[in-house]
Every structure is written in C-alpha cells, then in structure tokens.
C-alpha cells in the first residue's frame, strides 16, 4: 500500500479510511491508498514550512542543479512510471511515456531558469535614495491536480514553485495518486531536501479543502474543472491566498475554405481523441467553411474509423478507456442530448462490443453533425471522445460561434490566408491560438485561460512570477 509522502518519507495516515485505485481498462484494483485527513495535511504543511528557510537560502543555481538531478532520476525510470500511469489512468502506453518525458522536460526547463531570477533597481528615487525591487518566494505553496494528466499538470506547478525557492504540498486526484507519489519519491531520493515536496493522498473535499483553508499556505496552483475552480477561488478568498487556476475549456477549431484539408483532418483527429478526449486543450467544437465541410467530414470520419480502441497496454491502441464510469456516463448523456435535439451520428455514438471491452469504461470515437446550437456538446465541455462539426459560411460567423462560450482556453485555425490567420489570432477569445498546428503546449510560452477557463498563467518565464511576491525596498544613503 502506497501512503502519503511527507518530509522525505512514506508516512501512514492519521486516519484509517482507504480507497482502491482502479484500472480503467480492466476494473482491477491497482493499489489501495489512504484517504487523507485534516491532520495529515497539517503534518505535511508543517514539514513544508520547516523546509522552507533552508530551500530559500539555497543558492538559486544549486536549487537548479538539484532539480537537474531529479530530472535524471525520472528519465531513468520512464518505462516503470509509464506502466504505472497507464494502469491507474488508462491512457495508451505511448502517451504515458510522452507525459513522463513532458514532466521531466518541464522541471528541466525551470531548473535552467534558476540562474536567471531577477529583481529591479530604480535610481534617483529621491535625494540620496534609490529603490530595489525584490522578488521572494511565497513560502509554502499547494498544488491541486486532476486525473487526466497527473504528471504534466503537476510539473507546471512544481517547476516554477521550486526554482523560485518555495516548498510545496501536493494533492493528486484521488483516482491517480500512484505515479505522482512515485515521482515525488524519486525526486526526493535524487537530492531534494526532505520537506521541500510533500504529497497527501485523499479527497478534494477534505484534503483539497484543508489546503485551501490552511493559514500557512500562501499560494495554490489548481488545475481542474471550472465548477470546482469557482469554489477554490471562493475558499482561497477567506485567507487572501494567491491562486493560479487552469480550468475547463471547449476549444474551437476553425477550418477555412483555403485550408490544407488533409492536415486539418489529422490535427482534428489527434487534437480531439488524444487521451480519449480527456484533455483541457482538446479540440471540442469544429467549425468548417461550407465549401469544404463535406470533404472535411468524410475524411475525418474515415480517419476516426481507423482508430483502435482498447486497453492502453496494447501497442496498436490509440484510444484507451474513459477514466471512470461516471466520466463515460457524462459523455453518453451529452451525445444522447445532441441526438434528441436532431443531431446525426456519423460514427461511434455507443460503446464498443466484445468481451475485451466488458470490464473497462470504453466508448467509441464519435463524430456528430446537424447539431442544435443549444445542444450540450456545444454549450458544455465534452471531456471524452465525441465531437460536433458545424458548417459556417465565413470567418466572421466562425469567430462569432467560436467565441460564443463561457470558456476561453485554446483555439486553432487552419488556413493559408495570412489575413484570416492574423484576424483569428487577434479575435479568438482564448489563451492560445494555433495557426495550422495541433493543440500543443510549449514550456517556453506563457499559457492561461481567458473568461471562465482560468486565472493567471502557467508555463513560460511568466509562471515563476506567479510563485514569487514582489517587494519594494527604499535605500537611503546617509551623508
Ligand atoms: P475537478 O473535479 O475539478 O478536480 C480537480 C482536483 O480538485 C482533484 O484533485 C479534486 O480532488 C480536487 N477537488 C475537488 N473538489 C475540491 C475542493 N472542494 N477543494 C479543493 N480541491 C478539490 O477536475 P477533474 O474532473 O478531475 O478534471 C477535469 C477538468 O480539469 C476538466 O474540466 C479539464 O478541462 C480541466 N483541466 C484543465 C487544464 C488547464 O490547464 N486549464 C488542464 C487539464 C484539465 P478529487 O477528485 O481527488 O476528489
Ligand atoms: Mg471531477
């Protein structure tokens, strides 16, 4: 049984409640973990607070060097970590490997910025006085992460927090704690001082809630649904905690009449069905110019029909199971709602048949047309393998439909017309716009959702600022 990881070691819970971690492809129990308590969180925060002065005082370059050692330890264990991730999350092994590499790359990226932390100097502030702008870590930060990308979404918080000199308490999703805790163990054994990274397993309503209420925690990095994000922000307000929120999305893909349709089809297939559609930045609504909508639709359906559904451990599989039965039920409800409002199912729209699918949460990749604008697949976030195609007459209509959402996470456009591309980049209400490219995140670029998709930014040098307080100092030299 895997337990919490606090002050450099595995620690059992103060309580006795446990929960099974279930393999989404087979229904088997992968491991049993504690359901953390408020006291467990208090212990972890205490360990992080005790470790903070030492980590802050560590020269930044040395912090970076320790982070590099941690990256090496993760890379040396990619295969084992990927198998563990697939067993608890469900994604195909190839995607699990990519995610572990992505985590390592993010930590490496921030380790590389350790020597570039900067403040400011303001001359001649007053007679014989100048100003300094100091940047200092907040102290103890919390990271709350979901189950869809348990590793890469953790790296986005751990990387900038650690390089800035903070210590951290992590709460993984209750259904995917195993790879996260293993990675924290590896990083600690590689040289991170005890208490710098701590992890408490448990429910959002208990462990997450306590982290948000704990007076010692200054900053919370949260990734999850918009619904929970609202509550996170409200609870954090009680103690004026800093928050970074990366929330839900319903990303539009616009395909213009001059686009390379074959490439746009490939992008739509990867962008929608990666991780079985359970990605914040997945393509969730497709708007295609009328002139090419038939060609695009036929080619997308043909491509989708070639995607192999099955357990993530099988090499040919492109779509694993949905993460939980509830997650599948939600997608089924959204597709049913679209059909009741007149939508046509071009492919999928049901579970695959056969014995190998019986114990897992499988669902066929699904393409819909004739979708009513009020259908849930257009108004809600679809966190699974189903996508509506909507014909539009021109770019203005495409932009208006694309922006007609409470979400504003990512967006993309396929066109060979520089004017359309530039206009879309300016007008799309989203934190990212990809032009002739698939939804892909770069550590080099800042990313944060518009509207109800988020607050603050992760990635980029910018993310470090979200883990540091700015302080002004006046220096007066005496005559
Ligand atoms: P979720 O239900 O919001 O959960 C996210 C995390 O918050 C989990 O660890 C959860 O714990 C915890 N939590 C739940 N209630 C809480 C509370 N009252 N206080 C503190 N923490 C609480 O999200 P999800 O359904 O797991 O993940 C999918 C969502 O994440 C989608 O909407 C997706 O778009 C979004 N997402 C956004 C990004 C981005 O970068 N913008 C990236 C990936 C995913 P437990 O579930 O363990 O109880
Ligand atoms: Mg949830």
PDB file of C-alpha atoms in Angstrom, residues 8 18 30 47-48 50 80 93 102 125 139 187-188 213 230 272 283 316 325 346 363 372 399 425 432 441:
ATOM      1  CA  UNK A   8      11.241  12.769   2.666  1.00  0.00           C
ATOM      2  CA  UNK A  18      -8.694   3.763   2.469  1.00  0.00           C
ATOM      3  CA  UNK A  30      -4.078  -1.473  -8.867  1.00  0.00           C
ATOM      4  CA  UNK A  47       7.091  19.705   7.080  1.00  0.00           C
ATOM      5  CA  UNK A  48       6.973  22.115   4.128  1.00  0.00           C
ATOM      6  CA  UNK A  50      10.177  23.621   8.268  1.00  0.00           C
ATOM      7  CA  UNK A  80       8.135   1.798 -14.994  1.00  0.00           C
ATOM      8  CA  UNK A  93       1.455   3.491 -23.022  1.00  0.00           C
ATOM      9  CA  UNK A 102       6.942  16.109 -20.628  1.00  0.00           C
ATOM     10  CA  UNK A 125      14.216  57.783  -6.277  1.00  0.00           C
ATOM     11  CA  UNK A 139       6.841  30.115   1.298  1.00  0.00           C
ATOM     12  CA  UNK A 187      12.908  13.447  -6.868  1.00  0.00           C
ATOM     13  CA  UNK A 188      13.488  13.366  -3.125  1.00  0.00           C
ATOM     14  CA  UNK A 213      -8.111  26.878   4.350  1.00  0.00           C
ATOM     15  CA  UNK A 230     -15.009  28.691  -8.591  1.00  0.00           C
ATOM     16  CA  UNK A 272      -9.839  15.595 -30.229  1.00  0.00           C
ATOM     17  CA  UNK A 283     -10.474  20.319 -29.835  1.00  0.00           C
ATOM     18  CA  UNK A 316      -1.905  -0.658 -31.609  1.00  0.00           C
ATOM     19  CA  UNK A 325     -17.670   5.007 -15.381  1.00  0.00           C
ATOM     20  CA  UNK A 346     -21.728   9.780 -38.369  1.00  0.00           C
ATOM     21  CA  UNK A 363     -16.604   4.352 -25.732  1.00  0.00           C
ATOM     22  CA  UNK A 372     -28.515  22.211 -32.475  1.00  0.00           C
ATOM     23  CA  UNK A 399     -15.308  33.621 -34.950  1.00  0.00           C
ATOM     24  CA  UNK A 425      -5.255  35.294 -33.725  1.00  0.00           C
ATOM     25  CA  UNK A 432      -3.658  30.119 -27.042  1.00  0.00           C
ATOM     26  CA  UNK A 441       1.816  23.210 -25.147  1.00  0.00           C
TER      27      UNK A 441
END
